[in-house]
PDB file of C-alpha atoms in Angstrom:
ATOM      1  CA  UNK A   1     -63.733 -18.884  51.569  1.00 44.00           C
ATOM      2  CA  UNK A   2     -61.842 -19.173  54.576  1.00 45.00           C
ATOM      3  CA  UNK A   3     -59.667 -21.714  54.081  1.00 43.00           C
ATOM      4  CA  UNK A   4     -55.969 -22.155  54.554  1.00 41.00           C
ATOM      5  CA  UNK A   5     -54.950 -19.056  56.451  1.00 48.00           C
ATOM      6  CA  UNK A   6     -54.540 -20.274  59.873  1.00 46.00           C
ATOM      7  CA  UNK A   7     -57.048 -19.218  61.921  1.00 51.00           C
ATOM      8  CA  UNK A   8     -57.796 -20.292  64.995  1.00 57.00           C
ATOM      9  CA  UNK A   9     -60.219 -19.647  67.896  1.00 74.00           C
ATOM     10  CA  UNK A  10     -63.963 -21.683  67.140  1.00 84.00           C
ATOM     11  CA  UNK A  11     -66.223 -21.543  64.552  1.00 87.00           C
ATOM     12  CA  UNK A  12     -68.565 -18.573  65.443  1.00 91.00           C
ATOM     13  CA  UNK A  13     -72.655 -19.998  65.899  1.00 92.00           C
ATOM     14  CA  UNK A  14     -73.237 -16.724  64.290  1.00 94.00           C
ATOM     15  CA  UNK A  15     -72.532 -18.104  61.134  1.00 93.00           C
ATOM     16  CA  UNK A  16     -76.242 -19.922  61.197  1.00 93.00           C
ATOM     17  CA  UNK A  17     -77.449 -16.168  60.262  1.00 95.00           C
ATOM     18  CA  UNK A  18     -75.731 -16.359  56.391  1.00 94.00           C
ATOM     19  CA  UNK A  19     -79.051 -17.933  54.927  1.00 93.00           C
ATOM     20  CA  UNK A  20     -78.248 -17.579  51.705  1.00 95.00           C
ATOM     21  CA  UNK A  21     -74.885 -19.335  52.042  1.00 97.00           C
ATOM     22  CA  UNK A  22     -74.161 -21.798  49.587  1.00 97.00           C
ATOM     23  CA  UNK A  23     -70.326 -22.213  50.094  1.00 97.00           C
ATOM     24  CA  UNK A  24     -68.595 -22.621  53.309  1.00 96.00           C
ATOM     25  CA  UNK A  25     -64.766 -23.422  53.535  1.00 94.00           C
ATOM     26  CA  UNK A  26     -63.020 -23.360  56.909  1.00 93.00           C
ATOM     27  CA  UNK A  27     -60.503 -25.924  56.222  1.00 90.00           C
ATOM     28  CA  UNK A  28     -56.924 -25.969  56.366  1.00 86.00           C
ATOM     29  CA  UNK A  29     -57.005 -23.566  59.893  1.00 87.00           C
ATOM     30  CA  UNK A  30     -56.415 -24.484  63.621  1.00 80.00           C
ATOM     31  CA  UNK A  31     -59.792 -23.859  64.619  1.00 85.00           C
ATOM     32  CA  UNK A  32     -60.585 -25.962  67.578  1.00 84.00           C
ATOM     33  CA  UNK A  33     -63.605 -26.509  70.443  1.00 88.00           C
ATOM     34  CA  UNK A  34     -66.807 -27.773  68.768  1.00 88.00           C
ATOM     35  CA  UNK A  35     -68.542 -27.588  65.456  1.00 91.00           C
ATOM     36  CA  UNK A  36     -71.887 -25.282  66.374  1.00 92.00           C
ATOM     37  CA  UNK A  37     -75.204 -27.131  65.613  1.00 95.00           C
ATOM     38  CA  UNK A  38     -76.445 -23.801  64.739  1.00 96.00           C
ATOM     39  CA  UNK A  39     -74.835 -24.739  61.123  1.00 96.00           C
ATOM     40  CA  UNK A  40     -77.259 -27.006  60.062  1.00 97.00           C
ATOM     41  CA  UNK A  41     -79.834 -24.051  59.793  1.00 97.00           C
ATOM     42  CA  UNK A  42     -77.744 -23.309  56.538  1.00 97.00           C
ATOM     43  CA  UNK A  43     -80.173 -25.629  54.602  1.00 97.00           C
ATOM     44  CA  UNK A  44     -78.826 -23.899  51.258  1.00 97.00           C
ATOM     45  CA  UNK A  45     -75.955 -25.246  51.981  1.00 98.00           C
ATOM     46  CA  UNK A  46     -73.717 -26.524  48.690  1.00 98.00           C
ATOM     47  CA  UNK A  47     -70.131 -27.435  50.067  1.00 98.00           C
ATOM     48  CA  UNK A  48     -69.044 -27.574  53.357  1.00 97.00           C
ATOM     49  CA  UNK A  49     -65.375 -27.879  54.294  1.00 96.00           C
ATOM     50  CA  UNK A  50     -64.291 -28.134  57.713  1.00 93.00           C
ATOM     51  CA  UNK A  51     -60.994 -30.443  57.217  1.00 94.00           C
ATOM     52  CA  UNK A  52     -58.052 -30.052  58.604  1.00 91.00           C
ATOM     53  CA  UNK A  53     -58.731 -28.536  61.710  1.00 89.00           C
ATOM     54  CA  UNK A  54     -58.143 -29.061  65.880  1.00 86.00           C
ATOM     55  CA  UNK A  55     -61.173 -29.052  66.644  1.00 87.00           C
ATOM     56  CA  UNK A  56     -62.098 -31.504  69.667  1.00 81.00           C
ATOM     57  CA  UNK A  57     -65.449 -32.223  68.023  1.00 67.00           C
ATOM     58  CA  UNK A  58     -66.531 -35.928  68.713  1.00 80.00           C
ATOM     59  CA  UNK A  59     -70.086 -36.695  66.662  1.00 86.00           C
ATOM     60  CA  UNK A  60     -70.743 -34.120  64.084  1.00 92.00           C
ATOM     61  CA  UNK A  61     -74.108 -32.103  64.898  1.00 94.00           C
ATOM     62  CA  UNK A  62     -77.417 -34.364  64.168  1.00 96.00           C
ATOM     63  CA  UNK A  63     -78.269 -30.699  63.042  1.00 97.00           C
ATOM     64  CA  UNK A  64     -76.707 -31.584  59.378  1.00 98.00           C
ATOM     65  CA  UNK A  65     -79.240 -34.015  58.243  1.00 97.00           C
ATOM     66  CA  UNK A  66     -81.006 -30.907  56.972  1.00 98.00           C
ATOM     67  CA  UNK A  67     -77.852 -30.387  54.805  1.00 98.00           C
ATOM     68  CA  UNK A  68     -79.963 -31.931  52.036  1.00 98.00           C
ATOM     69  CA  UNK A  69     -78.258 -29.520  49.351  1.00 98.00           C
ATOM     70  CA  UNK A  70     -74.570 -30.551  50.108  1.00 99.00           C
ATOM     71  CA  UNK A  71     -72.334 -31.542  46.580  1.00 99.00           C
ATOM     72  CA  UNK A  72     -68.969 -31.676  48.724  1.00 99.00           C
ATOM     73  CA  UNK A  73     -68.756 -32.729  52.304  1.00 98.00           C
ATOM     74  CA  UNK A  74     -65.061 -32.418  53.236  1.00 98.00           C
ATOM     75  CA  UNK A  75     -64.142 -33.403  56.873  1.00 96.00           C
ATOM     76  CA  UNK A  76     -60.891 -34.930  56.672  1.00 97.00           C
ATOM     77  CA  UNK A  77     -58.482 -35.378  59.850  1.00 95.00           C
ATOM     78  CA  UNK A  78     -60.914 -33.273  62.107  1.00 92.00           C
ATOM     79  CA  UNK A  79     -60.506 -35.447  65.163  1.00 91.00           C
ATOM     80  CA  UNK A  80     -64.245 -37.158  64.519  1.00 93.00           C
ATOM     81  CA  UNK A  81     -65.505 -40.055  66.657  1.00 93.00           C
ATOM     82  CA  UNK A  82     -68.787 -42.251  67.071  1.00 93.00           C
ATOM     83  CA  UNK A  83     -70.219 -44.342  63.882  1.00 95.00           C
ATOM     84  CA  UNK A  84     -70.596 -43.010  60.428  1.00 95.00           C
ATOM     85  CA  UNK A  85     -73.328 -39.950  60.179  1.00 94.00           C
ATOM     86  CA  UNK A  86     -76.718 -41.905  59.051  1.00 93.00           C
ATOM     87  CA  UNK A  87     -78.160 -38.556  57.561  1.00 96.00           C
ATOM     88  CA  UNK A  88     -75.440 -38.277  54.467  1.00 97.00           C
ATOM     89  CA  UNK A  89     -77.648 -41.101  52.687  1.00 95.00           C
ATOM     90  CA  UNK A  90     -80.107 -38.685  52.840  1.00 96.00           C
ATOM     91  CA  UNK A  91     -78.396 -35.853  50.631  1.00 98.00           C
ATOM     92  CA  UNK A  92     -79.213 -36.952  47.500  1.00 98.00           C
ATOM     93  CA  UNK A  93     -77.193 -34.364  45.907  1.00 99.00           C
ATOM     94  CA  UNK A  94     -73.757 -35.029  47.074  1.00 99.00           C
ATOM     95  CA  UNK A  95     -70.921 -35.762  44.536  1.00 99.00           C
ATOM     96  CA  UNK A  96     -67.852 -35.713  47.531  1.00 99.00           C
ATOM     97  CA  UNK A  97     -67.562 -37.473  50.519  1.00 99.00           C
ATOM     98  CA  UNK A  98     -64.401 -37.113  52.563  1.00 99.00           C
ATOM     99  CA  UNK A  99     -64.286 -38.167  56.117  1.00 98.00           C
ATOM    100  CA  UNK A 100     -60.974 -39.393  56.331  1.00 98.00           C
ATOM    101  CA  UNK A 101     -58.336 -39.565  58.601  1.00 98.00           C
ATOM    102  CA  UNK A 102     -60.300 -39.839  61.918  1.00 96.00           C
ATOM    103  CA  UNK A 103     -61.716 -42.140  64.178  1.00 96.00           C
ATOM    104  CA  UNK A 104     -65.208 -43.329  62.909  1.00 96.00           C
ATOM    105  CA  UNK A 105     -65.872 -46.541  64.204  1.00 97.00           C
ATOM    106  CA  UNK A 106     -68.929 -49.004  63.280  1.00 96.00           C
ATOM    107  CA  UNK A 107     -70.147 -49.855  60.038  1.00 97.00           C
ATOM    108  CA  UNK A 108     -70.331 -48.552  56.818  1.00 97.00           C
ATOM    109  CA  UNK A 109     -74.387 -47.486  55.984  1.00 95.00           C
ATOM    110  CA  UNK A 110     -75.192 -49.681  52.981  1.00 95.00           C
ATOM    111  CA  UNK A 111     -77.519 -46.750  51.869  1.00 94.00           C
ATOM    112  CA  UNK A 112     -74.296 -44.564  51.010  1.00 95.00           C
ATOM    113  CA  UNK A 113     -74.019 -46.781  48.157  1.00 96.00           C
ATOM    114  CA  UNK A 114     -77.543 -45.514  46.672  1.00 95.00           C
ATOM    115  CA  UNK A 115     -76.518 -41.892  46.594  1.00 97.00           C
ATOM    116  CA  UNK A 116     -76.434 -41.629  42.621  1.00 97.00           C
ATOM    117  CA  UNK A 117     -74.514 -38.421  41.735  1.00 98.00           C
ATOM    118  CA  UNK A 118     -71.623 -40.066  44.711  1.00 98.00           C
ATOM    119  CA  UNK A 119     -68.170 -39.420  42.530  1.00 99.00           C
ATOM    120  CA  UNK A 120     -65.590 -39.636  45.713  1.00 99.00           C
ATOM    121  CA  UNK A 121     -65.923 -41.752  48.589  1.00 99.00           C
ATOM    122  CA  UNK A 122     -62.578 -41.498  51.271  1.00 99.00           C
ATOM    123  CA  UNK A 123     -63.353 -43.143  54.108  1.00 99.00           C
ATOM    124  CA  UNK A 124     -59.650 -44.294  54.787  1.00 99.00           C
ATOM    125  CA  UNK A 125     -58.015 -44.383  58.133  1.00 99.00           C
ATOM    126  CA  UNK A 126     -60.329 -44.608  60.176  1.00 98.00           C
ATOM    127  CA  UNK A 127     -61.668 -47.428  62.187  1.00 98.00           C
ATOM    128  CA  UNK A 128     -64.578 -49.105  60.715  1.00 98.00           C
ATOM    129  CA  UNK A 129     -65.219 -52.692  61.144  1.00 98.00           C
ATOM    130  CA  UNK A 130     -67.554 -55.657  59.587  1.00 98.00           C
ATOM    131  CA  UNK A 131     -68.387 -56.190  55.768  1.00 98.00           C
ATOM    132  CA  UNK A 132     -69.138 -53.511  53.389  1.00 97.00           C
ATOM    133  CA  UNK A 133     -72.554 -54.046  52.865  1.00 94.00           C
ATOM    134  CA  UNK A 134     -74.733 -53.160  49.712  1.00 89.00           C
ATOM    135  CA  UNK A 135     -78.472 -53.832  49.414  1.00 79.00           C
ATOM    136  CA  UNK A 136     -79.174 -56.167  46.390  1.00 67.00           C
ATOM    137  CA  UNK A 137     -80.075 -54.065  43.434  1.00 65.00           C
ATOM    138  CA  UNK A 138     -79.748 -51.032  45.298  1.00 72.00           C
ATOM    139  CA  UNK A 139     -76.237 -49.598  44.150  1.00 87.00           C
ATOM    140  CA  UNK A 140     -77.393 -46.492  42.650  1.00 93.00           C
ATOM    141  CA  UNK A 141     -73.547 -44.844  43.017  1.00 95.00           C
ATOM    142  CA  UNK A 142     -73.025 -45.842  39.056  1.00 95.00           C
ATOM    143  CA  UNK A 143     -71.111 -42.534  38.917  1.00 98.00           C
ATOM    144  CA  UNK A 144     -68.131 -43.037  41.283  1.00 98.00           C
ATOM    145  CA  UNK A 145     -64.527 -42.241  40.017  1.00 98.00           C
ATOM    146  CA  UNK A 146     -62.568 -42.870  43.642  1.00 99.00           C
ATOM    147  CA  UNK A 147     -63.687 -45.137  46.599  1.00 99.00           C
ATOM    148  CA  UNK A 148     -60.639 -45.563  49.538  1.00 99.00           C
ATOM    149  CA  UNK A 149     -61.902 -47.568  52.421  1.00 99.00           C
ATOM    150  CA  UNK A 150     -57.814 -48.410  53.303  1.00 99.00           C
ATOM    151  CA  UNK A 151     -56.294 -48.240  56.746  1.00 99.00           C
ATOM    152  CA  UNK A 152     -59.594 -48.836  58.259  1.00 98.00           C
ATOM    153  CA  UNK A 153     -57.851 -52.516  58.819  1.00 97.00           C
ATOM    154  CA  UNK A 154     -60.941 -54.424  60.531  1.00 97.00           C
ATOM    155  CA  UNK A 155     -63.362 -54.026  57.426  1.00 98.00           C
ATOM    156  CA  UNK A 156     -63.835 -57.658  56.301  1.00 98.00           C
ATOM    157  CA  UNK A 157     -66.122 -59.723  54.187  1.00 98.00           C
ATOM    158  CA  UNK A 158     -65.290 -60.092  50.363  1.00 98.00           C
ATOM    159  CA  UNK A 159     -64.933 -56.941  48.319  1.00 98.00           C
ATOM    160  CA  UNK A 160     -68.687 -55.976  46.999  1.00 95.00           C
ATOM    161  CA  UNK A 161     -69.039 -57.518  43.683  1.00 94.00           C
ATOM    162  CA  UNK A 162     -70.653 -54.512  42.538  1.00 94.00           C
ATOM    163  CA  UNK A 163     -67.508 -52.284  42.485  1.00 96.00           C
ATOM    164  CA  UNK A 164     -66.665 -54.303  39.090  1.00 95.00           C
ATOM    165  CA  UNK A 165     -69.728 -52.545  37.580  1.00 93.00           C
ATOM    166  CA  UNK A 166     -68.889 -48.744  37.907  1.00 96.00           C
ATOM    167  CA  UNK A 167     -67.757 -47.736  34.194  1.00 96.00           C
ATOM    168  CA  UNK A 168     -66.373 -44.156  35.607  1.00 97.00           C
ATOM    169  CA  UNK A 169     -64.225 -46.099  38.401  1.00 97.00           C
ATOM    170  CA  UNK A 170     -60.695 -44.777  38.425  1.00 97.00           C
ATOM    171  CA  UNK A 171     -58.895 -45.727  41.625  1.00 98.00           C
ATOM    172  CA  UNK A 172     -59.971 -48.580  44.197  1.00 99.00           C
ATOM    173  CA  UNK A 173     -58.140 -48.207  47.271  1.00 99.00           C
ATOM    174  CA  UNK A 174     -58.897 -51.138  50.036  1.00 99.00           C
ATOM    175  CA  UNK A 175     -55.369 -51.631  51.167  1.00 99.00           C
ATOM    176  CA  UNK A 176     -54.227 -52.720  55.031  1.00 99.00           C
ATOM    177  CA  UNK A 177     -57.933 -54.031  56.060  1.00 99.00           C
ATOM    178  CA  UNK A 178     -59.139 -57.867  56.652  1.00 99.00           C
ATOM    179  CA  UNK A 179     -61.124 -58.563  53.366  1.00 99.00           C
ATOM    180  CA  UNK A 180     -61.251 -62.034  52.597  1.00 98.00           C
ATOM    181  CA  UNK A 181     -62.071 -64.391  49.609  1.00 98.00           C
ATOM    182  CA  UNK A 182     -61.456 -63.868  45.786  1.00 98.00           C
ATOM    183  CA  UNK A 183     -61.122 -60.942  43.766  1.00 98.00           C
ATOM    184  CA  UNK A 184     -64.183 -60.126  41.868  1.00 97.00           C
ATOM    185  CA  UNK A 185     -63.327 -61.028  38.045  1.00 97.00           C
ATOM    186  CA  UNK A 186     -65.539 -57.872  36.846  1.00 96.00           C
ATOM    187  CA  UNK A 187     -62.827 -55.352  38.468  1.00 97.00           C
ATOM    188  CA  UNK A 188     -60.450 -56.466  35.793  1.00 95.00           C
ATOM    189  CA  UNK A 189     -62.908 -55.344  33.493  1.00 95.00           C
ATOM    190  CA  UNK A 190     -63.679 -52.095  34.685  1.00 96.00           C
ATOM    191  CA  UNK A 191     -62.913 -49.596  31.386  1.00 95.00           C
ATOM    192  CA  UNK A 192     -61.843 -46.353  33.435  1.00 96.00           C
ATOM    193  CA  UNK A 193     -59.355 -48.593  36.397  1.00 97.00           C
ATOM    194  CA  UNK A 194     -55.864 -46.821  36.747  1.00 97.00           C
ATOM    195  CA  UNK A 195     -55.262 -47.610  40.218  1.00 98.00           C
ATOM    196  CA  UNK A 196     -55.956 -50.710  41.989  1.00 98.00           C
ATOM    197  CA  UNK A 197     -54.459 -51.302  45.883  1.00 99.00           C
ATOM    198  CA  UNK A 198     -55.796 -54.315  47.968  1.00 99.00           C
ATOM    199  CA  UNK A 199     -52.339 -55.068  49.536  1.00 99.00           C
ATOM    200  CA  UNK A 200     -52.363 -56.398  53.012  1.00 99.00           C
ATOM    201  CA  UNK A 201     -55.789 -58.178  53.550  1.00 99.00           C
ATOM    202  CA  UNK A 202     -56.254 -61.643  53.423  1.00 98.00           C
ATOM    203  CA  UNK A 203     -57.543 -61.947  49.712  1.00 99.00           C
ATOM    204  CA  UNK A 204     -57.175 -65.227  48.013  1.00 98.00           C
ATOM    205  CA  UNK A 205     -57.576 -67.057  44.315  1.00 98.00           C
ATOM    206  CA  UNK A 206     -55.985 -65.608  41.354  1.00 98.00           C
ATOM    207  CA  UNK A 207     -55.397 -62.021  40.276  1.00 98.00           C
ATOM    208  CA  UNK A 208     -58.185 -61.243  37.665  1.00 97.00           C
ATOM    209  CA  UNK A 209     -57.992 -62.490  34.201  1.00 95.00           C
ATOM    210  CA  UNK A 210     -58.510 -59.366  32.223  1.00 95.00           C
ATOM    211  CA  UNK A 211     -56.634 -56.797  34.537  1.00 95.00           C
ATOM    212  CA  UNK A 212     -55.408 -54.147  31.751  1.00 92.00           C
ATOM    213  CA  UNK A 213     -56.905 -56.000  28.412  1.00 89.00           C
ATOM    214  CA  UNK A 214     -60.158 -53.024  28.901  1.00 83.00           C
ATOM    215  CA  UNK A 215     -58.949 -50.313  30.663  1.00 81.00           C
ATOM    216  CA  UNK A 216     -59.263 -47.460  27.635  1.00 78.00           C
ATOM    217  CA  UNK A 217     -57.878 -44.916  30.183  1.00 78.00           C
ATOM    218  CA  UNK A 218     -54.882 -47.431  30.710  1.00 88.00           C
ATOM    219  CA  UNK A 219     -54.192 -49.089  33.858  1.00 95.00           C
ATOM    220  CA  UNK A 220     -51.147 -47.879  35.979  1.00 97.00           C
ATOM    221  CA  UNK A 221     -50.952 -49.211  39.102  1.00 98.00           C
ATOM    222  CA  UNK A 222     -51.330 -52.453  41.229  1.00 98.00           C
ATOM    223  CA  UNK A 223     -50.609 -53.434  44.865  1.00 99.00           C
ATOM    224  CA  UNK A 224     -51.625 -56.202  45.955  1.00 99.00           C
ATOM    225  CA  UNK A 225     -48.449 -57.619  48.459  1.00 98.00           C
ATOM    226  CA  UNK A 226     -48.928 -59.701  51.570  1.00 99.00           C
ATOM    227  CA  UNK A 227     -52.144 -61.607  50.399  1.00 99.00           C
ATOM    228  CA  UNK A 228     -52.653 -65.235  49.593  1.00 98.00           C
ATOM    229  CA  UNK A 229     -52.632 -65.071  45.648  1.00 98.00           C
ATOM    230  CA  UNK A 230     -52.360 -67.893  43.756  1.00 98.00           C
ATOM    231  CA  UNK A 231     -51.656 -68.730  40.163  1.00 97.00           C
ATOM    232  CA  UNK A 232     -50.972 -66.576  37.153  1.00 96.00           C
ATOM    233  CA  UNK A 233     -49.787 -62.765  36.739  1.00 97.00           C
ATOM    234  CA  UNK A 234     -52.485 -61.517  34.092  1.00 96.00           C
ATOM    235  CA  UNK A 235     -50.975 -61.223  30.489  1.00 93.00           C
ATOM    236  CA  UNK A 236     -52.524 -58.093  29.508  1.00 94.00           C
ATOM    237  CA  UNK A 237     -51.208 -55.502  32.021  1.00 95.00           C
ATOM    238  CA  UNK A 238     -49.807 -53.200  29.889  1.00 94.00           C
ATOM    239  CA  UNK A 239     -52.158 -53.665  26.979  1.00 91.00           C
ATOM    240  CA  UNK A 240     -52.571 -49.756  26.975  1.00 90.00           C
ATOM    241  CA  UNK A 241     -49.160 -49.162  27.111  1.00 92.00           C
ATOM    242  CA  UNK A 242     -49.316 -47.350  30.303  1.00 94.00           C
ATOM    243  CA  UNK A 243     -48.836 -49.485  33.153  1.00 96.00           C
ATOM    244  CA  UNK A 244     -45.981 -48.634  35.447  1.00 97.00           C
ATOM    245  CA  UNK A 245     -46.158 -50.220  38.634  1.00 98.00           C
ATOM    246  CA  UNK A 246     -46.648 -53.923  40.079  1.00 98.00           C
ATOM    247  CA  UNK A 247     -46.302 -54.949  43.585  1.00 98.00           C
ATOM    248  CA  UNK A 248     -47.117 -58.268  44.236  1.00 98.00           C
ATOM    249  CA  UNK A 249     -44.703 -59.463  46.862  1.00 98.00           C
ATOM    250  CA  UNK A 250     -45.774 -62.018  49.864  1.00 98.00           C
ATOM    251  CA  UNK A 251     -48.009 -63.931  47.754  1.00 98.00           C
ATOM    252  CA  UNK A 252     -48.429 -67.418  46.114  1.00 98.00           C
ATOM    253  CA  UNK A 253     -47.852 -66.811  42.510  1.00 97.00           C
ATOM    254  CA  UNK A 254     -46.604 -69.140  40.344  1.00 96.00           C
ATOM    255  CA  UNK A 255     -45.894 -69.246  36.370  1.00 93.00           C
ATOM    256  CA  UNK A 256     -44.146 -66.677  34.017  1.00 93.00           C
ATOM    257  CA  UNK A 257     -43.728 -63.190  33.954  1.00 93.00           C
ATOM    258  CA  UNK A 258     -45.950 -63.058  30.838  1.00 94.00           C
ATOM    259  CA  UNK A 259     -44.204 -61.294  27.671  1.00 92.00           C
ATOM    260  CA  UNK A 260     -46.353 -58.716  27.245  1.00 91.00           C
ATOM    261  CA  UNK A 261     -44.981 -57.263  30.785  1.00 93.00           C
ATOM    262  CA  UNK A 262     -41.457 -57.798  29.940  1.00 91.00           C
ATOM    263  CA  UNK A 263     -41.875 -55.850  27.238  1.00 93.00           C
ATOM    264  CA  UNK A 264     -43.419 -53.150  28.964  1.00 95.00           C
ATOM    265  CA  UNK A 265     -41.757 -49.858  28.211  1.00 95.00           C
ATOM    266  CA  UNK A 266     -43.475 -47.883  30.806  1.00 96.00           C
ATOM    267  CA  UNK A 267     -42.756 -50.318  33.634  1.00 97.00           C
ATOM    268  CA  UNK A 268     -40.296 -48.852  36.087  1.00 97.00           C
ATOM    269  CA  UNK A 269     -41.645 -51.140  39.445  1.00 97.00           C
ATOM    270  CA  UNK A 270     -41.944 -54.670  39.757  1.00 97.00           C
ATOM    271  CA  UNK A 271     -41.612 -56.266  43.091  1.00 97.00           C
ATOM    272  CA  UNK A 272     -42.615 -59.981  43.179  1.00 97.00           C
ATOM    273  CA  UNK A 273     -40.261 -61.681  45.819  1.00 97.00           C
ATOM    274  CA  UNK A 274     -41.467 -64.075  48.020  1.00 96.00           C
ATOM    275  CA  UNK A 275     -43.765 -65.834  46.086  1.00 93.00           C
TER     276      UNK A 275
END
């Protein structure tokens, strides 16, 4: 591993000659020009980390759809351009996606969202645009822990109805972005939801019913300011006697702060003005 230790210079082509690598980590540097194409010869490929880096790389090398092997993909804030790489729905083995931080524009392939051993997906800051798309019964991504699509702020469309059905789901991040209509009732049943942010998008109806009543690893966080909630905050917030944090600010609520919340020990931030 190379990682962290400030190189800089490019990424030698020579590299391509390591056949039996299986690990190659090369972020955290200031290694600039281009990523060599020669790379995707390194079909034994497991993880592959090239984050953090200057490099003035545009597309990434139509070489990697032989990358077939790849468990972690980690290209964060490595000054990528042009729409999302097509081929990483074809690496069936990948558990980490991270292409944040750069500036992918375009959609979002539905076929991501049929990658079934998919834990991570960070997509955020970036700049894609139209709805997140997933083929009916097609969502093979059961698996997933984190998906953050925020900052991308032109994805629209309602959020996918079938991010209420991942048991393992621990964080949903979709903050500053355009999505529009309701809330999907089924995300405040998700068992394994800590984290929820959707502030800043143009989300509407009411907050879901059963936020915190299910959540056996004990919800902790919601953000969901400068939307256009209505009615009721959801009783059972800190049901697991975890919940700390609730920003609901710029919205339409209405009714009581429900007991159960005022009694919350483990509450320490509750921002509601302007509703």
């Amino acid at each position: 591993m190379l990682n962290g230790n400030y190189f800089n210079g490019t990424i030698p082509a020579s590299l391509s000659l390591l056949k039996n690598l299986r690990s190659l980590a090369l972020d955290g540097n200031y290694l600039a020009g281009t990523i060599p194409a020669e790379l995707g010869a390194l079909t034994g490929l497991e993880t592959l980390k090239l984050a953090y880096n200057r490099f003035s790389v545009g597309e990434l090398p139509a070489s990697f759809k032989s990358l077939t092997k790849l468990k972690t993909f980690f290209a964060a804030n490595c000054s990528l351009t042009g729409h999302f790489p097509s081929y990483v729905a074809q690496m069936p083995e990948l558990e980490l996606l991270d292409l944040s931080v750069n500036a992918l524009n375009g959609s979002i392939p539905p076929a991501i969202w049929n990658l079934t051993k998919l834990q991570t997906v960070a997509l955020y800051a970036n700049n894609f645009t139209g709805e997140v798309v997933i083929d009916d019964g097609a969502f093979g991504a059961v698996n997933l822990v984190m998906i953050d699509l925020s900052a991308n702020h032109r994805l629209t469309g309602p959020i996918p109805e079938s991010f209420g059905l991942l048991p393992k789901l621990n964080t949903l991040n979709l903050f500053n972005n355009s999505f529009s209509g309701e809330i999907p009732a089924s995300i405040g049943r998700l068992p394994s939801l800590e984290t929820l942010k959707l502030f800043s998008n143009r989300l509407t109806g009411t907050l879901p019913p059963d936020l915190g009543k299910n959540s056996s690893a004990g919800l902790m966080y919601i953000e969901v300011d400068d939307n256009e909630i209505t009615g009721a905050i959801p009783e059972g917030l800190c049901a697991n006697g975890k919940f700390q944090s609730l920003t609901a600010s710029n919205n339409r609520l209405n009714g009581p702060i429900p007991a159960g919340l005022a009694r919350c020990a483990t509450l320490n931030n509750l921002l509601l003005d302007n509703n």
